[in-house]
Amino acid sequence: MKIVQSFWSGNKDCLKDSYGWSSPIYHYASWILSCNQLQKYYDDVILVTDKVGYDILINRLHLPYSDVIVCLDELSKYNSDMWALAKIKAYDTLDEPFIHVDGDVYIWDKFDRCLGNHDLIVQNIETTSDYYRSMWNEIRPSIDILPEIMEKYDQGTSQKAYNMGIFGGNDISFIKSYCKQAVDFVNQNLEQVNKLKGINFNIFFEQVLLHELCTRYGKDVATYINEDIGDNEYQGFADFDNVPEDKTYLHLLGFYKRTPTVCNKMLAYVIKYYPQYMVYLEKLLALKPSIAGYIVNVTQDKMDYEITSYKDSLMNGKVDAKFNIKNMVLRNISSIGASRELESYLKSGKKFMIVPTNSFSLAKKYIRIKELYGHDMTVPALSVDSVIFDIIGKKTDNEKFCYAAEGCLDISFPLEKRKDFIKFLWKRISLLMSYGVLVPVKCSL
């Protein structure tokens, strides 16, 4: 199966604009991760882009696409907020079955199997709520010519759309017809919609339009995720801690792109598994202070050894608590899968250690975590956090932790509620491990 991705610079300063992310760092880290994960499972991964995109993704980040089509410069007359036009142009470029994958989608397994003999494939069906409807109400006055196919949605009698984190299929003639109608929808209202700023028109000429066309013409549409998801209810799509065991598909749509904990976990994943591309990214954006000296030409075996050594140093109190780039890198990559590791230890019933990391501070209302490139995180603190850190101290094992935690409760506290309290503490510790504030360490035999 041919896999396609599309990048349109949109007449923006590509080194400064974040393209919906909280920082350009995460924008390009996402492209690194998305492309490389696709290349793990598919031989034919094509990029459709413009000249600027070619320079950045190919010449400077050296992403391993099997082929590149440079044709998106012709979109320069459009408002850069209409980014879905680049996707539609990419769909229309292909003359054989394909699946387009957004640059914020990451896979840990093949996903084309569910396409089978279906006409089309999408990520999932959406039920549009007041969230989409309020946007449509803002856009509607700018629409002079409404396609007849959109009338049911306009009237509120149709409330569905397709999420197109992935999209493609076997029915190329239908896809090309859809592309033409989407572009016509935009062009027939171009003067007004080109003036829209900060309003997501893409949803309607891409996602809603496709659903209405598929419904009318009875197209057989495969959904990779077999759930009807509310348009603002995407939960669990950024769960890096559970890949690849429980999750093989992530999509950092919408608010995830501006969630610091998610962005930093994604960056840590890139550093751990694609360190050479992180070196290219540092050079592209002139990032300081640089971590290149710690990760250039590092093999996965060497990376695993460094993580083990880092945990041993934490256990022995030999990690400098002051700002240290290498320790910060090791802390972040150690956090990948840490909450899952904790869960496995708890289920096994075996003794393990809980150890604080470095470069964070606990205040009454927040935990401040120092991060790479100055993107420090502040996460809300809970009242139990002081209890957790007081018990752990420099380190403790799970048995001592539970004993001390129960000792914090009044003797009259009911037994069942004591168990619930301990479960709550472990749940909180799991989250703190995901943040990189604590790490689980297996006890030596």
XYZ file of C-alpha atoms in Angstrom:
445
model
C 0.000 0.000 0.000
C 1.281 3.444 -0.916
C 1.448 5.790 2.091
C 1.332 9.558 1.558
C 2.023 12.564 3.756
C 1.690 16.238 2.882
C 3.418 19.366 4.162
C 2.500 22.869 3.002
C 4.528 25.793 4.320
C 1.542 28.099 3.787
C 3.647 31.201 3.060
C 4.830 31.198 6.674
C 8.254 31.520 8.274
C 8.759 27.802 8.804
C 11.473 28.241 11.412
C 9.360 30.500 13.618
C 5.746 29.486 13.065
C 4.603 26.560 15.188
C 1.760 25.388 12.854
C -0.646 24.835 15.720
C 1.956 23.359 18.073
C 3.223 25.122 21.188
C 6.660 25.443 19.561
C 8.376 24.742 16.202
C 10.495 22.181 18.079
C 7.504 19.927 18.599
C 6.159 20.554 15.100
C 9.277 19.155 13.453
C 9.820 16.475 16.099
C 6.357 15.257 15.135
C 7.355 14.991 11.478
C 10.480 13.062 12.463
C 8.487 10.579 14.518
C 5.582 10.232 12.094
C 7.733 9.624 9.007
C 10.142 7.212 10.677
C 7.389 5.146 12.278
C 5.651 4.841 8.902
C 8.927 3.741 7.309
C 9.164 0.922 9.852
C 6.043 -0.721 8.449
C 5.779 0.468 4.838
C 8.319 0.552 2.022
C 6.595 3.212 -0.069
C 6.105 6.430 1.925
C 5.717 9.521 -0.253
C 5.845 13.202 0.683
C 3.791 15.800 -1.188
C 5.093 19.276 -0.394
C 6.225 22.679 -1.688
C 9.752 23.962 -2.283
C 10.161 25.222 1.270
C 8.894 21.941 2.688
C 11.340 20.028 0.500
C 14.225 22.118 1.783
C 13.319 21.602 5.440
C 12.049 18.021 5.589
C 14.372 16.522 2.984
C 17.492 18.695 2.679
C 17.812 19.661 6.329
C 16.005 17.032 8.400
C 16.860 14.208 5.964
C 13.554 12.417 6.497
C 13.601 9.011 4.764
C 10.739 9.337 2.272
C 10.877 6.958 -0.671
C 9.722 9.690 -3.072
C 8.839 13.386 -2.977
C 6.343 15.281 -5.132
C 6.794 19.067 -5.099
C 3.492 20.587 -6.218
C 1.992 22.581 -3.353
C 3.456 25.974 -4.272
C 0.346 26.506 -6.388
C -1.627 26.929 -3.151
C 0.044 30.260 -2.391
C -3.139 32.243 -3.156
C -4.951 30.634 -0.228
C -5.114 31.678 3.411
C -2.536 29.574 5.264
C -5.222 28.595 7.799
C -6.794 26.412 5.089
C -4.174 23.718 5.550
C -6.530 20.900 4.504
C -6.213 22.113 0.909
C -2.697 20.664 0.911
C -4.083 17.293 1.965
C -6.775 17.447 -0.710
C -4.183 18.314 -3.352
C -2.132 15.326 -2.181
C -5.172 13.024 -2.421
C -5.793 14.232 -5.950
C -2.175 13.657 -6.986
C -2.403 9.873 -6.603
C -3.770 7.642 -9.371
C -3.620 4.352 -7.465
C -4.862 3.146 -4.056
C -3.213 5.004 -1.174
C -3.597 6.047 2.437
C -2.730 9.591 3.486
C -1.394 9.977 7.038
C -1.247 13.287 8.891
C 2.096 14.466 10.262
C 0.776 14.245 13.823
C -0.103 10.546 13.538
C 2.312 7.840 14.738
C 1.945 4.097 14.232
C 3.419 0.976 15.820
C 1.783 -1.508 13.452
C 0.346 -1.642 9.952
C -3.101 -0.105 9.680
C -4.082 -0.785 6.050
C -5.403 -4.292 6.772
C -8.794 -2.931 7.793
C -9.169 -1.264 4.363
C -9.502 -4.637 2.633
C -11.990 -4.334 -0.218
C -13.718 -1.272 1.232
C -14.023 1.779 -1.009
C -12.430 4.149 1.496
C -10.746 4.300 4.883
C -10.864 7.043 7.530
C -9.665 7.238 11.122
C -13.133 7.296 12.670
C -16.589 8.769 12.385
C -17.388 11.843 14.469
C -20.598 13.142 15.945
C -20.521 16.906 15.601
C -21.700 18.813 18.640
C -22.000 22.438 19.669
C -18.209 22.668 19.252
C -18.362 22.258 15.454
C -21.743 23.948 15.191
C -20.496 27.145 16.829
C -17.610 27.289 14.337
C -19.995 26.715 11.440
C -22.206 29.538 12.685
C -19.203 31.881 12.549
C -18.224 30.722 9.072
C -21.698 30.546 7.517
C -22.063 34.315 6.835
C -18.935 34.086 4.640
C -20.461 31.318 2.487
C -22.269 32.819 -0.493
C -22.475 29.588 -2.483
C -23.296 26.546 -0.381
C -22.931 23.190 -2.149
C -26.268 21.409 -2.263
C -24.637 18.371 -0.635
C -23.979 20.489 2.496
C -27.583 21.602 2.997
C -28.503 18.882 5.509
C -25.542 19.782 7.672
C -26.347 23.466 7.337
C -29.927 22.805 8.459
C -28.796 20.663 11.392
C -30.426 17.441 10.168
C -27.023 15.794 9.629
C -24.510 15.834 12.479
C -21.673 13.598 11.299
C -18.154 14.000 9.948
C -15.079 11.843 9.369
C -11.827 12.339 11.218
C -9.183 12.138 8.516
C -6.020 11.572 10.504
C -5.761 8.807 7.951
C -7.697 8.797 4.689
C -7.520 6.986 1.374
C -8.774 3.887 -0.308
C -9.385 1.955 -3.487
C -12.061 4.117 -5.132
C -9.768 6.622 -6.812
C -12.447 8.066 -9.105
C -14.646 8.917 -6.118
C -11.691 10.425 -4.240
C -10.884 12.651 -7.214
C -14.524 13.731 -7.454
C -14.517 14.556 -3.746
C -11.310 16.567 -4.139
C -12.822 18.612 -6.964
C -15.954 19.364 -4.961
C -13.919 20.355 -1.901
C -11.771 22.763 -3.919
C -14.858 24.141 -5.681
C -16.497 24.755 -2.292
C -13.504 26.874 -1.279
C -12.995 28.632 -4.609
C -16.644 29.615 -5.013
C -16.415 31.476 -1.711
C -12.733 32.357 -1.822
C -12.922 36.123 -1.429
C -14.781 35.842 1.881
C -13.310 32.653 3.360
C -9.782 33.864 2.629
C -10.448 36.596 5.188
C -11.291 34.129 7.954
C -8.639 34.053 10.656
C -8.428 31.568 13.486
C -11.604 29.734 12.440
C -11.280 26.133 11.268
C -13.022 26.043 7.888
C -11.040 22.872 7.077
C -13.410 20.726 9.127
C -16.284 21.517 6.798
C -14.780 21.399 3.298
C -12.742 18.308 4.184
C -14.387 16.202 6.916
C -18.094 17.083 6.804
C -18.202 17.249 3.004
C -16.640 13.787 2.701
C -19.198 12.298 5.075
C -22.111 13.852 3.197
C -20.807 12.591 -0.166
C -20.173 9.073 1.162
C -23.658 8.953 2.668
C -25.364 10.090 -0.527
C -23.492 7.705 -2.800
C -23.516 4.751 -0.412
C -19.765 4.361 -0.166
C -18.360 1.492 1.875
C -16.111 3.276 4.381
C -13.751 1.400 6.705
C -12.969 3.074 10.018
C -9.609 2.276 11.580
C -11.003 3.141 15.001
C -14.446 1.620 15.359
C -15.874 4.301 17.589
C -18.201 7.212 16.970
C -16.286 9.931 18.813
C -17.581 13.341 19.809
C -15.853 16.153 17.919
C -14.104 17.433 21.052
C -13.787 14.172 23.004
C -10.593 12.516 21.780
C -9.183 10.795 24.863
C -6.178 8.466 24.967
C -4.795 9.504 21.577
C -1.546 10.784 23.132
C -0.731 7.856 25.412
C 2.981 7.344 24.729
C 3.341 5.380 27.966
C 1.373 2.447 26.541
C 2.961 2.023 23.103
C 3.414 -0.429 21.598
C 1.911 -2.949 24.043
C -1.577 -1.449 24.396
C -1.517 1.333 21.815
C -0.328 1.108 18.218
C -1.830 4.359 16.921
C -1.556 7.880 18.337
C -2.893 11.124 16.894
C -1.921 14.404 18.555
C -4.838 16.390 17.242
C -6.015 19.761 18.505
C -5.296 20.534 22.145
C -2.669 17.782 22.439
C -0.311 19.928 20.351
C -0.358 22.559 23.090
C -0.207 20.234 26.100
C 3.331 20.441 27.571
C 3.331 16.954 29.107
C 2.331 15.406 25.774
C 4.770 17.458 23.695
C 7.702 16.698 25.972
C 6.887 12.980 26.016
C 6.772 12.962 22.213
C 10.125 14.797 22.095
C 11.621 12.285 24.532
C 10.460 9.471 22.256
C 12.250 11.093 19.307
C 15.427 11.575 21.346
C 15.420 7.952 22.482
C 14.588 6.216 19.219
C 15.710 8.699 16.541
C 18.654 10.557 18.106
C 20.378 11.381 14.808
C 17.260 13.182 13.571
C 17.201 15.145 16.823
C 20.715 16.330 15.971
C 19.398 17.550 12.600
C 16.510 19.312 14.356
C 18.832 21.101 16.760
C 20.844 22.382 13.822
C 17.719 23.428 11.896
C 16.328 25.543 14.739
C 19.679 26.477 16.340
C 18.494 25.033 19.656
C 20.465 25.784 22.818
C 21.746 24.344 25.035
C 22.530 21.499 22.684
C 22.116 17.831 23.573
C 23.823 16.637 20.375
C 27.025 15.697 22.173
C 25.126 13.182 24.270
C 23.055 11.539 21.545
C 24.978 11.731 18.247
C 25.695 8.265 16.834
C 24.300 6.613 19.976
C 23.000 3.077 19.416
C 19.889 1.764 21.166
C 22.070 -0.597 23.223
C 24.169 2.344 24.365
C 21.008 4.337 25.129
C 19.635 1.481 27.257
C 22.950 1.227 29.091
C 22.922 4.963 29.827
C 19.374 4.749 31.200
C 20.327 1.870 33.505
C 23.407 3.763 34.694
C 21.308 6.873 35.304
C 18.838 4.940 37.466
C 21.711 3.361 39.401
C 23.174 6.814 39.994
C 19.824 8.067 41.270
C 19.631 5.105 43.631
C 23.114 5.835 44.965
C 22.566 9.583 45.279
C 25.198 10.386 42.659
C 23.039 12.475 40.299
C 23.717 16.193 40.587
C 20.454 17.935 41.456
C 21.625 21.065 39.661
C 20.863 21.810 36.016
C 22.542 19.101 33.959
C 21.658 18.566 30.300
C 22.693 14.925 30.099
C 20.755 13.991 33.235
C 17.722 15.851 31.927
C 17.868 13.875 28.675
C 18.183 10.593 30.586
C 15.372 11.577 32.944
C 13.038 12.250 30.024
C 13.757 9.079 28.106
C 13.551 7.074 31.360
C 10.007 8.385 31.775
C 8.877 6.611 28.597
C 6.914 3.593 29.756
C 7.690 4.286 33.436
C 4.044 4.231 34.497
C 3.570 0.925 32.692
C 6.683 -0.438 34.400
C 5.223 0.619 37.752
C 1.986 -1.202 36.971
C 3.860 -4.416 36.153
C 5.819 -4.217 39.421
C 2.642 -3.694 41.444
C 0.951 -6.666 39.769
C 3.966 -8.919 40.344
C 3.982 -8.248 44.090
C 7.774 -8.013 44.052
C 9.740 -5.349 45.869
C 10.918 -2.316 43.864
C 12.303 1.123 44.597
C 10.750 4.554 44.052
C 13.312 7.287 43.453
C 12.911 11.030 42.756
C 14.730 12.333 39.696
C 16.312 15.746 39.327
C 15.517 19.236 38.041
C 12.073 19.709 39.544
C 10.666 21.634 42.481
C 7.516 21.098 44.523
C 5.457 24.072 45.657
C 2.081 24.222 47.364
C 0.055 24.572 44.170
C 2.332 23.299 41.424
C 5.296 21.158 40.440
C 7.784 22.948 38.217
C 9.826 20.649 35.987
C 12.878 21.967 34.167
C 12.842 20.933 30.519
C 15.095 21.008 27.484
C 15.454 24.221 25.483
C 13.769 26.298 28.181
C 10.322 24.729 27.746
C 9.819 24.161 31.472
C 6.581 22.507 32.574
C 4.303 23.513 35.403
C 1.769 20.889 36.460
C -0.823 21.224 39.243
C 0.214 19.845 42.617
C -2.172 17.904 44.846
C -2.241 17.988 48.622
C -1.097 14.348 48.707
C 2.084 15.198 46.798
C 3.767 16.469 49.949
C 2.842 13.181 51.651
C 4.271 11.179 48.732
C 7.564 13.068 48.623
C 7.947 13.138 52.413
C 7.620 9.349 52.549
C 9.885 8.690 49.571
C 12.624 11.079 50.680
C 15.738 10.217 48.694
C 14.370 6.759 47.919
C 12.176 4.058 49.375
C 10.748 0.696 48.432
C 7.086 -0.031 47.763
C 6.549 -1.983 50.982
C 7.918 0.778 53.201
C 5.943 3.345 51.224
C 2.626 1.563 51.795
C 3.361 1.084 55.499
C 4.264 4.758 55.967
C 1.286 5.941 53.899
C -1.140 3.969 56.056
C 0.549 5.457 59.099
C -0.533 8.901 57.911
C -4.183 7.934 58.389
C -6.168 8.163 61.602
C -6.714 4.837 63.350
C -10.474 5.215 62.855
C -10.080 5.346 59.068
C -12.122 2.400 57.573
C -10.120 -0.500 56.117
C -11.683 -0.326 52.641
C -11.042 3.395 52.443
C -7.442 2.777 53.469
C -7.085 0.511 50.442
C -8.680 3.148 48.233
C -6.275 5.757 49.605
C -3.244 3.600 48.788
C -4.609 2.920 45.287
C -5.053 6.655 44.791
C -1.449 7.291 45.862
C -0.154 4.713 43.360
C -2.259 6.311 40.639
C -0.743 9.678 41.468
C 2.765 8.202 41.570
C 2.132 6.668 38.144
C 1.351 10.117 36.764
C 4.420 11.629 38.426
C 6.520 8.899 36.822
C 5.029 9.764 33.452
C 6.122 13.367 34.054
C 9.655 12.166 34.842
C 9.509 13.324 38.465
C 9.830 9.801 39.901
C 11.240 6.563 38.482
C 10.638 2.916 39.413
C 13.797 0.853 39.850
C 13.856 -2.934 40.013
C 15.466 -4.268 43.174
C 18.558 -6.414 42.735
C 18.145 -10.094 43.572
